[in-house]
JSON list of C-alpha atoms in Angstrom, two decimals:
[
{"chain": "A", "resi": 1, "resn": "MET", "atom": "CA", "xyz": [20.23, 64.69, 160.98]},
{"chain": "A", "resi": 2, "resn": "ALA", "atom": "CA", "xyz": [18.99, 62.47, 158.00]},
{"chain": "A", "resi": 3, "resn": "GLU", "atom": "CA", "xyz": [20.57, 64.60, 155.11]},
{"chain": "A", "resi": 4, "resn": "HIS", "atom": "CA", "xyz": [24.27, 64.24, 157.34]},
{"chain": "A", "resi": 5, "resn": "ARG", "atom": "CA", "xyz": [23.61, 60.74, 156.32]},
{"chain": "A", "resi": 6, "resn": "SER", "atom": "CA", "xyz": [21.94, 60.92, 153.44]},
{"chain": "A", "resi": 7, "resn": "MET", "atom": "CA", "xyz": [25.24, 62.28, 152.57]},
{"chain": "A", "resi": 8, "resn": "GLN", "atom": "CA", "xyz": [27.42, 60.36, 154.29]},
{"chain": "A", "resi": 9, "resn": "ARG", "atom": "CA", "xyz": [26.04, 57.02, 152.09]},
{"chain": "A", "resi": 10, "resn": "GLY", "atom": "CA", "xyz": [26.11, 59.00, 149.02]},
{"chain": "A", "resi": 11, "resn": "ALA", "atom": "CA", "xyz": [30.56, 59.00, 149.89]},
{"chain": "A", "resi": 12, "resn": "LEU", "atom": "CA", "xyz": [30.33, 54.89, 150.66]},
{"chain": "A", "resi": 13, "resn": "LEU", "atom": "CA", "xyz": [27.75, 54.42, 147.32]},
{"chain": "A", "resi": 14, "resn": "ASP", "atom": "CA", "xyz": [30.76, 56.66, 145.35]},
{"chain": "A", "resi": 15, "resn": "ALA", "atom": "CA", "xyz": [33.49, 54.48, 146.75]},
{"chain": "A", "resi": 16, "resn": "ALA", "atom": "CA", "xyz": [32.56, 51.21, 146.50]},
{"chain": "A", "resi": 17, "resn": "ARG", "atom": "CA", "xyz": [32.07, 52.67, 142.99]},
{"chain": "A", "resi": 18, "resn": "THR", "atom": "CA", "xyz": [35.51, 53.64, 142.89]},
{"chain": "A", "resi": 19, "resn": "LEU", "atom": "CA", "xyz": [36.91, 50.34, 144.35]},
{"chain": "A", "resi": 20, "resn": "LEU", "atom": "CA", "xyz": [34.65, 47.74, 142.32]},
{"chain": "A", "resi": 21, "resn": "SER", "atom": "CA", "xyz": [35.92, 50.03, 139.51]},
{"chain": "A", "resi": 22, "resn": "GLU", "atom": "CA", "xyz": [39.76, 49.71, 140.18]},
{"chain": "A", "resi": 23, "resn": "GLY", "atom": "CA", "xyz": [40.03, 46.51, 141.08]},
{"chain": "A", "resi": 24, "resn": "GLY", "atom": "CA", "xyz": [36.51, 44.14, 140.97]},
{"chain": "A", "resi": 25, "resn": "THR", "atom": "CA", "xyz": [34.75, 42.73, 143.68]},
{"chain": "A", "resi": 26, "resn": "ASP", "atom": "CA", "xyz": [38.29, 41.82, 145.93]},
{"chain": "A", "resi": 27, "resn": "ALA", "atom": "CA", "xyz": [38.26, 45.93, 146.31]},
{"chain": "A", "resi": 28, "resn": "LEU", "atom": "CA", "xyz": [34.76, 46.48, 148.15]},
{"chain": "A", "resi": 29, "resn": "THR", "atom": "CA", "xyz": [35.98, 45.50, 151.89]},
{"chain": "A", "resi": 30, "resn": "PHE", "atom": "CA", "xyz": [34.61, 47.32, 154.93]},
{"chain": "A", "resi": 31, "resn": "PRO", "atom": "CA", "xyz": [38.10, 48.02, 155.86]},
{"chain": "A", "resi": 32, "resn": "ALA", "atom": "CA", "xyz": [38.38, 49.90, 152.49]},
{"chain": "A", "resi": 33, "resn": "LEU", "atom": "CA", "xyz": [35.59, 51.88, 152.40]},
{"chain": "A", "resi": 34, "resn": "ALA", "atom": "CA", "xyz": [36.09, 53.40, 155.82]},
{"chain": "A", "resi": 35, "resn": "GLU", "atom": "CA", "xyz": [40.09, 53.93, 154.49]},
{"chain": "A", "resi": 36, "resn": "ARG", "atom": "CA", "xyz": [37.53, 55.67, 151.64]},
{"chain": "A", "resi": 37, "resn": "THR", "atom": "CA", "xyz": [35.18, 57.59, 153.62]},
{"chain": "A", "resi": 38, "resn": "GLY", "atom": "CA", "xyz": [36.70, 58.64, 156.18]},
{"chain": "A", "resi": 39, "resn": "LEU", "atom": "CA", "xyz": [34.58, 57.00, 158.49]},
{"chain": "A", "resi": 40, "resn": "ALA", "atom": "CA", "xyz": [34.96, 54.46, 161.08]},
{"chain": "A", "resi": 41, "resn": "ARG", "atom": "CA", "xyz": [34.93, 50.60, 160.28]},
{"chain": "A", "resi": 42, "resn": "SER", "atom": "CA", "xyz": [31.66, 49.88, 162.91]},
{"chain": "A", "resi": 43, "resn": "SER", "atom": "CA", "xyz": [29.96, 53.21, 161.46]},
{"chain": "A", "resi": 44, "resn": "VAL", "atom": "CA", "xyz": [30.05, 51.67, 157.81]},
{"chain": "A", "resi": 45, "resn": "TYR", "atom": "CA", "xyz": [27.51, 48.46, 159.64]},
{"chain": "A", "resi": 46, "resn": "GLU", "atom": "CA", "xyz": [25.06, 51.25, 160.12]},
{"chain": "A", "resi": 47, "resn": "TYR", "atom": "CA", "xyz": [24.73, 51.52, 157.12]},
{"chain": "A", "resi": 48, "resn": "PHE", "atom": "CA", "xyz": [25.27, 48.98, 155.59]},
{"chain": "A", "resi": 49, "resn": "ARG", "atom": "CA", "xyz": [24.92, 45.00, 157.36]},
{"chain": "A", "resi": 50, "resn": "SER", "atom": "CA", "xyz": [27.01, 43.07, 154.02]},
{"chain": "A", "resi": 51, "resn": "ARG", "atom": "CA", "xyz": [29.23, 43.64, 151.02]},
{"chain": "A", "resi": 52, "resn": "ALA", "atom": "CA", "xyz": [25.86, 42.14, 149.51]},
{"chain": "A", "resi": 53, "resn": "ALA", "atom": "CA", "xyz": [23.95, 44.98, 151.00]},
{"chain": "A", "resi": 54, "resn": "VAL", "atom": "CA", "xyz": [26.38, 47.37, 149.38]},
{"chain": "A", "resi": 55, "resn": "VAL", "atom": "CA", "xyz": [25.99, 45.78, 145.94]},
{"chain": "A", "resi": 56, "resn": "GLU", "atom": "CA", "xyz": [22.30, 45.41, 145.89]},
{"chain": "A", "resi": 57, "resn": "GLU", "atom": "CA", "xyz": [22.12, 49.23, 146.77]},
{"chain": "A", "resi": 58, "resn": "LEU", "atom": "CA", "xyz": [24.80, 49.55, 143.23]},
{"chain": "A", "resi": 59, "resn": "CYS", "atom": "CA", "xyz": [22.28, 47.83, 141.55]},
{"chain": "A", "resi": 60, "resn": "GLU", "atom": "CA", "xyz": [19.08, 49.51, 142.71]},
{"chain": "A", "resi": 61, "resn": "VAL", "atom": "CA", "xyz": [20.77, 53.07, 142.30]},
{"chain": "A", "resi": 62, "resn": "ASP", "atom": "CA", "xyz": [22.81, 52.27, 139.33]},
{"chain": "A", "resi": 63, "resn": "PHE", "atom": "CA", "xyz": [21.71, 49.90, 137.23]},
{"chain": "A", "resi": 64, "resn": "PRO", "atom": "CA", "xyz": [18.16, 52.58, 136.38]},
{"chain": "A", "resi": 65, "resn": "VAL", "atom": "CA", "xyz": [20.90, 55.37, 135.89]},
{"chain": "A", "resi": 66, "resn": "TRP", "atom": "CA", "xyz": [23.21, 53.66, 132.99]},
{"chain": "A", "resi": 67, "resn": "ALA", "atom": "CA", "xyz": [19.22, 50.89, 131.16]},
{"chain": "A", "resi": 68, "resn": "ALA", "atom": "CA", "xyz": [17.54, 54.92, 130.70]},
{"chain": "A", "resi": 69, "resn": "GLU", "atom": "CA", "xyz": [20.99, 55.94, 129.13]},
{"chain": "A", "resi": 70, "resn": "VAL", "atom": "CA", "xyz": [20.44, 53.24, 126.56]},
{"chain": "A", "resi": 71, "resn": "SER", "atom": "CA", "xyz": [16.92, 53.45, 126.23]},
{"chain": "A", "resi": 72, "resn": "ALA", "atom": "CA", "xyz": [16.87, 57.06, 125.45]},
{"chain": "A", "resi": 73, "resn": "ALA", "atom": "CA", "xyz": [19.79, 56.34, 122.74]},
{"chain": "A", "resi": 74, "resn": "MET", "atom": "CA", "xyz": [17.70, 54.04, 121.33]},
{"chain": "A", "resi": 75, "resn": "GLU", "atom": "CA", "xyz": [15.12, 55.85, 121.49]},
{"chain": "A", "resi": 76, "resn": "ARG", "atom": "CA", "xyz": [16.35, 59.04, 119.24]},
{"chain": "A", "resi": 77, "resn": "ALA", "atom": "CA", "xyz": [16.43, 56.24, 116.85]},
{"chain": "A", "resi": 78, "resn": "GLY", "atom": "CA", "xyz": [14.26, 56.06, 114.29]},
{"chain": "A", "resi": 79, "resn": "THR", "atom": "CA", "xyz": [13.88, 52.86, 112.03]},
{"chain": "A", "resi": 80, "resn": "PRO", "atom": "CA", "xyz": [14.15, 49.25, 114.00]},
{"chain": "A", "resi": 81, "resn": "GLU", "atom": "CA", "xyz": [18.37, 48.75, 112.77]},
{"chain": "A", "resi": 82, "resn": "GLU", "atom": "CA", "xyz": [18.88, 52.14, 114.20]},
{"chain": "A", "resi": 83, "resn": "GLN", "atom": "CA", "xyz": [17.72, 50.90, 117.18]},
{"chain": "A", "resi": 84, "resn": "ILE", "atom": "CA", "xyz": [19.57, 48.22, 117.55]},
{"chain": "A", "resi": 85, "resn": "GLU", "atom": "CA", "xyz": [23.01, 50.53, 116.16]},
{"chain": "A", "resi": 86, "resn": "ALA", "atom": "CA", "xyz": [22.03, 52.96, 119.58]},
{"chain": "A", "resi": 87, "resn": "TYR", "atom": "CA", "xyz": [21.96, 49.58, 121.81]},
{"chain": "A", "resi": 88, "resn": "VAL", "atom": "CA", "xyz": [25.34, 48.48, 120.93]},
{"chain": "A", "resi": 89, "resn": "ARG", "atom": "CA", "xyz": [27.13, 51.80, 120.12]},
{"chain": "A", "resi": 90, "resn": "GLN", "atom": "CA", "xyz": [25.30, 53.51, 123.42]},
{"chain": "A", "resi": 91, "resn": "GLN", "atom": "CA", "xyz": [26.52, 50.92, 126.13]},
{"chain": "A", "resi": 92, "resn": "LEU", "atom": "CA", "xyz": [30.11, 50.25, 124.96]},
{"chain": "A", "resi": 93, "resn": "ALA", "atom": "CA", "xyz": [30.36, 53.76, 124.41]},
{"chain": "A", "resi": 94, "resn": "LEU", "atom": "CA", "xyz": [29.65, 54.05, 128.58]},
{"chain": "A", "resi": 95, "resn": "VAL", "atom": "CA", "xyz": [32.35, 51.40, 129.21]},
{"chain": "A", "resi": 96, "resn": "GLY", "atom": "CA", "xyz": [35.25, 54.02, 130.90]},
{"chain": "A", "resi": 97, "resn": "ASP", "atom": "CA", "xyz": [32.47, 55.61, 132.45]},
{"chain": "A", "resi": 98, "resn": "ARG", "atom": "CA", "xyz": [32.99, 54.37, 136.50]},
{"chain": "A", "resi": 99, "resn": "ARG", "atom": "CA", "xyz": [29.33, 54.00, 137.22]},
{"chain": "A", "resi": 100, "resn": "HIS", "atom": "CA", "xyz": [29.33, 51.62, 134.01]},
{"chain": "A", "resi": 101, "resn": "ARG", "atom": "CA", "xyz": [32.74, 49.48, 135.24]},
{"chain": "A", "resi": 102, "resn": "ALA", "atom": "CA", "xyz": [31.26, 49.30, 138.62]},
{"chain": "A", "resi": 103, "resn": "VAL", "atom": "CA", "xyz": [27.88, 47.31, 137.36]},
{"chain": "A", "resi": 104, "resn": "VAL", "atom": "CA", "xyz": [29.78, 44.88, 135.11]},
{"chain": "A", "resi": 105, "resn": "ALA", "atom": "CA", "xyz": [32.34, 44.37, 138.63]},
{"chain": "A", "resi": 106, "resn": "ILE", "atom": "CA", "xyz": [29.08, 43.39, 140.22]},
{"chain": "A", "resi": 107, "resn": "SER", "atom": "CA", "xyz": [28.23, 41.41, 136.75]},
{"chain": "A", "resi": 108, "resn": "ALA", "atom": "CA", "xyz": [31.07, 39.15, 136.52]},
{"chain": "A", "resi": 109, "resn": "SER", "atom": "CA", "xyz": [30.38, 37.67, 140.31]},
{"chain": "A", "resi": 110, "resn": "GLU", "atom": "CA", "xyz": [29.11, 36.01, 142.94]},
{"chain": "A", "resi": 111, "resn": "LEU", "atom": "CA", "xyz": [25.73, 37.60, 144.19]},
{"chain": "A", "resi": 112, "resn": "ASP", "atom": "CA", "xyz": [23.45, 37.01, 146.09]},
{"chain": "A", "resi": 113, "resn": "ALA", "atom": "CA", "xyz": [19.98, 36.91, 144.45]},
{"chain": "A", "resi": 114, "resn": "GLY", "atom": "CA", "xyz": [18.31, 39.72, 145.47]},
{"chain": "A", "resi": 115, "resn": "ALA", "atom": "CA", "xyz": [21.58, 41.03, 143.29]},
{"chain": "A", "resi": 116, "resn": "ARG", "atom": "CA", "xyz": [20.66, 38.76, 141.22]},
{"chain": "A", "resi": 117, "resn": "GLU", "atom": "CA", "xyz": [17.45, 39.57, 140.23]},
{"chain": "A", "resi": 118, "resn": "LYS", "atom": "CA", "xyz": [17.29, 43.73, 140.12]},
{"chain": "A", "resi": 119, "resn": "ILE", "atom": "CA", "xyz": [20.62, 43.17, 137.49]},
{"chain": "A", "resi": 120, "resn": "ARG", "atom": "CA", "xyz": [18.11, 40.63, 135.94]},
{"chain": "A", "resi": 121, "resn": "ALA", "atom": "CA", "xyz": [15.33, 43.26, 135.97]},
{"chain": "A", "resi": 122, "resn": "ALA", "atom": "CA", "xyz": [17.52, 45.89, 134.54]},
{"chain": "A", "resi": 123, "resn": "HIS", "atom": "CA", "xyz": [18.66, 43.80, 132.02]},
{"chain": "A", "resi": 124, "resn": "GLY", "atom": "CA", "xyz": [15.27, 42.33, 131.20]},
{"chain": "A", "resi": 125, "resn": "GLY", "atom": "CA", "xyz": [13.93, 45.94, 130.48]},
{"chain": "A", "resi": 126, "resn": "LEU", "atom": "CA", "xyz": [16.89, 46.37, 127.74]},
{"chain": "A", "resi": 127, "resn": "VAL", "atom": "CA", "xyz": [16.54, 43.38, 126.41]},
{"chain": "A", "resi": 128, "resn": "ALA", "atom": "CA", "xyz": [12.61, 44.45, 126.00]},
{"chain": "A", "resi": 129, "resn": "MET", "atom": "CA", "xyz": [13.12, 47.16, 123.56]},
{"chain": "A", "resi": 130, "resn": "ILE", "atom": "CA", "xyz": [15.48, 45.12, 121.54]},
{"chain": "A", "resi": 131, "resn": "VAL", "atom": "CA", "xyz": [13.42, 42.04, 121.65]},
{"chain": "A", "resi": 132, "resn": "GLU", "atom": "CA", "xyz": [10.58, 44.92, 120.13]},
{"chain": "A", "resi": 133, "resn": "ALA", "atom": "CA", "xyz": [13.27, 46.05, 117.60]},
{"chain": "A", "resi": 134, "resn": "LEU", "atom": "CA", "xyz": [14.11, 42.95, 116.62]},
{"chain": "A", "resi": 135, "resn": "ASP", "atom": "CA", "xyz": [10.18, 42.08, 115.78]},
{"chain": "A", "resi": 136, "resn": "ALA", "atom": "CA", "xyz": [10.37, 45.04, 113.53]},
{"chain": "A", "resi": 137, "resn": "LEU", "atom": "CA", "xyz": [12.69, 44.14, 111.52]},
{"chain": "A", "resi": 138, "resn": "GLY", "atom": "CA", "xyz": [10.71, 40.51, 111.50]},
{"chain": "A", "resi": 139, "resn": "HIS", "atom": "CA", "xyz": [12.95, 39.08, 112.70]},
{"chain": "A", "resi": 140, "resn": "GLN", "atom": "CA", "xyz": [11.94, 34.99, 113.12]},
{"chain": "A", "resi": 141, "resn": "GLU", "atom": "CA", "xyz": [12.91, 34.11, 116.85]},
{"chain": "A", "resi": 142, "resn": "PRO", "atom": "CA", "xyz": [13.67, 38.09, 118.39]},
{"chain": "A", "resi": 143, "resn": "ARG", "atom": "CA", "xyz": [13.46, 37.45, 122.15]},
{"chain": "A", "resi": 144, "resn": "LEU", "atom": "CA", "xyz": [16.86, 34.64, 120.86]},
{"chain": "A", "resi": 145, "resn": "ALA", "atom": "CA", "xyz": [18.43, 37.60, 118.50]},
{"chain": "A", "resi": 146, "resn": "ALA", "atom": "CA", "xyz": [18.29, 39.75, 120.91]},
{"chain": "A", "resi": 147, "resn": "MET", "atom": "CA", "xyz": [20.35, 37.37, 123.74]},
{"chain": "A", "resi": 148, "resn": "LEU", "atom": "CA", "xyz": [22.85, 36.91, 121.22]},
{"chain": "A", "resi": 149, "resn": "LEU", "atom": "CA", "xyz": [23.07, 40.44, 120.11]},
{"chain": "A", "resi": 150, "resn": "GLN", "atom": "CA", "xyz": [23.50, 41.21, 123.93]},
{"chain": "A", "resi": 151, "resn": "GLY", "atom": "CA", "xyz": [26.56, 38.61, 123.70]},
{"chain": "A", "resi": 152, "resn": "ILE", "atom": "CA", "xyz": [27.86, 40.52, 120.95]},
{"chain": "A", "resi": 153, "resn": "VAL", "atom": "CA", "xyz": [27.81, 44.18, 123.58]},
{"chain": "A", "resi": 154, "resn": "ASP", "atom": "CA", "xyz": [29.69, 41.59, 126.18]},
{"chain": "A", "resi": 155, "resn": "ALA", "atom": "CA", "xyz": [32.06, 40.98, 124.58]},
{"chain": "A", "resi": 156, "resn": "ALA", "atom": "CA", "xyz": [32.50, 43.60, 122.72]},
{"chain": "A", "resi": 157, "resn": "VAL", "atom": "CA", "xyz": [32.98, 45.12, 126.81]},
{"chain": "A", "resi": 158, "resn": "ARG", "atom": "CA", "xyz": [35.29, 42.89, 127.48]},
{"chain": "A", "resi": 159, "resn": "ARG", "atom": "CA", "xyz": [37.74, 43.83, 125.14]},
{"chain": "A", "resi": 160, "resn": "ILE", "atom": "CA", "xyz": [37.54, 47.03, 125.48]},
{"chain": "A", "resi": 161, "resn": "GLU", "atom": "CA", "xyz": [38.08, 46.58, 129.28]},
{"chain": "A", "resi": 162, "resn": "LEU", "atom": "CA", "xyz": [41.04, 45.24, 129.14]},
{"chain": "A", "resi": 163, "resn": "GLY", "atom": "CA", "xyz": [43.09, 47.60, 126.75]},
{"chain": "A", "resi": 164, "resn": "VAL", "atom": "CA", "xyz": [44.57, 45.36, 124.63]},
{"chain": "A", "resi": 165, "resn": "ALA", "atom": "CA", "xyz": [45.12, 45.23, 120.89]},
{"chain": "A", "resi": 166, "resn": "GLU", "atom": "CA", "xyz": [42.38, 47.31, 119.34]},
{"chain": "A", "resi": 167, "resn": "GLU", "atom": "CA", "xyz": [41.83, 50.46, 119.94]},
{"chain": "A", "resi": 168, "resn": "PRO", "atom": "CA", "xyz": [37.68, 50.72, 121.01]},
{"chain": "A", "resi": 169, "resn": "GLU", "atom": "CA", "xyz": [35.97, 53.02, 118.63]},
{"chain": "A", "resi": 170, "resn": "ALA", "atom": "CA", "xyz": [37.35, 49.70, 116.43]},
{"chain": "A", "resi": 171, "resn": "ILE", "atom": "CA", "xyz": [35.53, 47.13, 118.75]},
{"chain": "A", "resi": 172, "resn": "THR", "atom": "CA", "xyz": [32.80, 49.58, 118.45]},
{"chain": "A", "resi": 173, "resn": "GLU", "atom": "CA", "xyz": [32.59, 49.86, 114.63]},
{"chain": "A", "resi": 174, "resn": "ALA", "atom": "CA", "xyz": [33.20, 45.69, 114.32]},
{"chain": "A", "resi": 175, "resn": "ALA", "atom": "CA", "xyz": [30.25, 45.50, 117.56]},
{"chain": "A", "resi": 176, "resn": "VAL", "atom": "CA", "xyz": [27.43, 47.45, 115.55]},
{"chain": "A", "resi": 177, "resn": "ALA", "atom": "CA", "xyz": [29.47, 45.79, 112.11]},
{"chain": "A", "resi": 178, "resn": "MET", "atom": "CA", "xyz": [27.91, 42.62, 113.97]},
{"chain": "A", "resi": 179, "resn": "ALA", "atom": "CA", "xyz": [24.77, 43.69, 115.57]},
{"chain": "A", "resi": 180, "resn": "LEU", "atom": "CA", "xyz": [23.11, 44.76, 112.29]},
{"chain": "A", "resi": 181, "resn": "ARG", "atom": "CA", "xyz": [24.97, 42.57, 109.18]},
{"chain": "A", "resi": 182, "resn": "GLY", "atom": "CA", "xyz": [25.80, 39.29, 111.60]},
{"chain": "A", "resi": 183, "resn": "VAL", "atom": "CA", "xyz": [29.37, 37.32, 111.03]},
{"chain": "A", "resi": 184, "resn": "ARG", "atom": "CA", "xyz": [29.49, 38.78, 107.08]},
{"chain": "A", "resi": 185, "resn": "GLY", "atom": "CA", "xyz": [30.77, 42.50, 107.98]}
]
């Protein structure tokens, strides 16, 4: 029975990822979850008391996986500069991934404090890694630089997601150049 419940829960989370990546947080509704999973709407409530609870669990499950992928890429890099490059590249490489799209949709939405806290904690872990690399480069204000660097990544993510003028590779290269060399390019 417990195994069946955990499979249902997994199916609900997977449906939530798809809904979020396709339509943002507005698309994440209990009727839509019920429809995607073939469960009765009342059954969805047995697993999650609210949309916020679904979002919170996705944060708990997906953020650490995503952060671990960025962290692993940074650990494979040698120099602080290569770590910064890996930090930017790996985040942008994950853009097409449904889990990442769901995470971005969640980040952009109005969330309850619990989910926001989990996101901040996961982001905090990533930012801490980049602060260390910037510190090793002798940056005067590594924490500030880390926040600005994440701003470059976030802007590049949005640009890729819009699927506008440039190819994702061109956006990635521009973001890496800006991260490493500033506006001198």
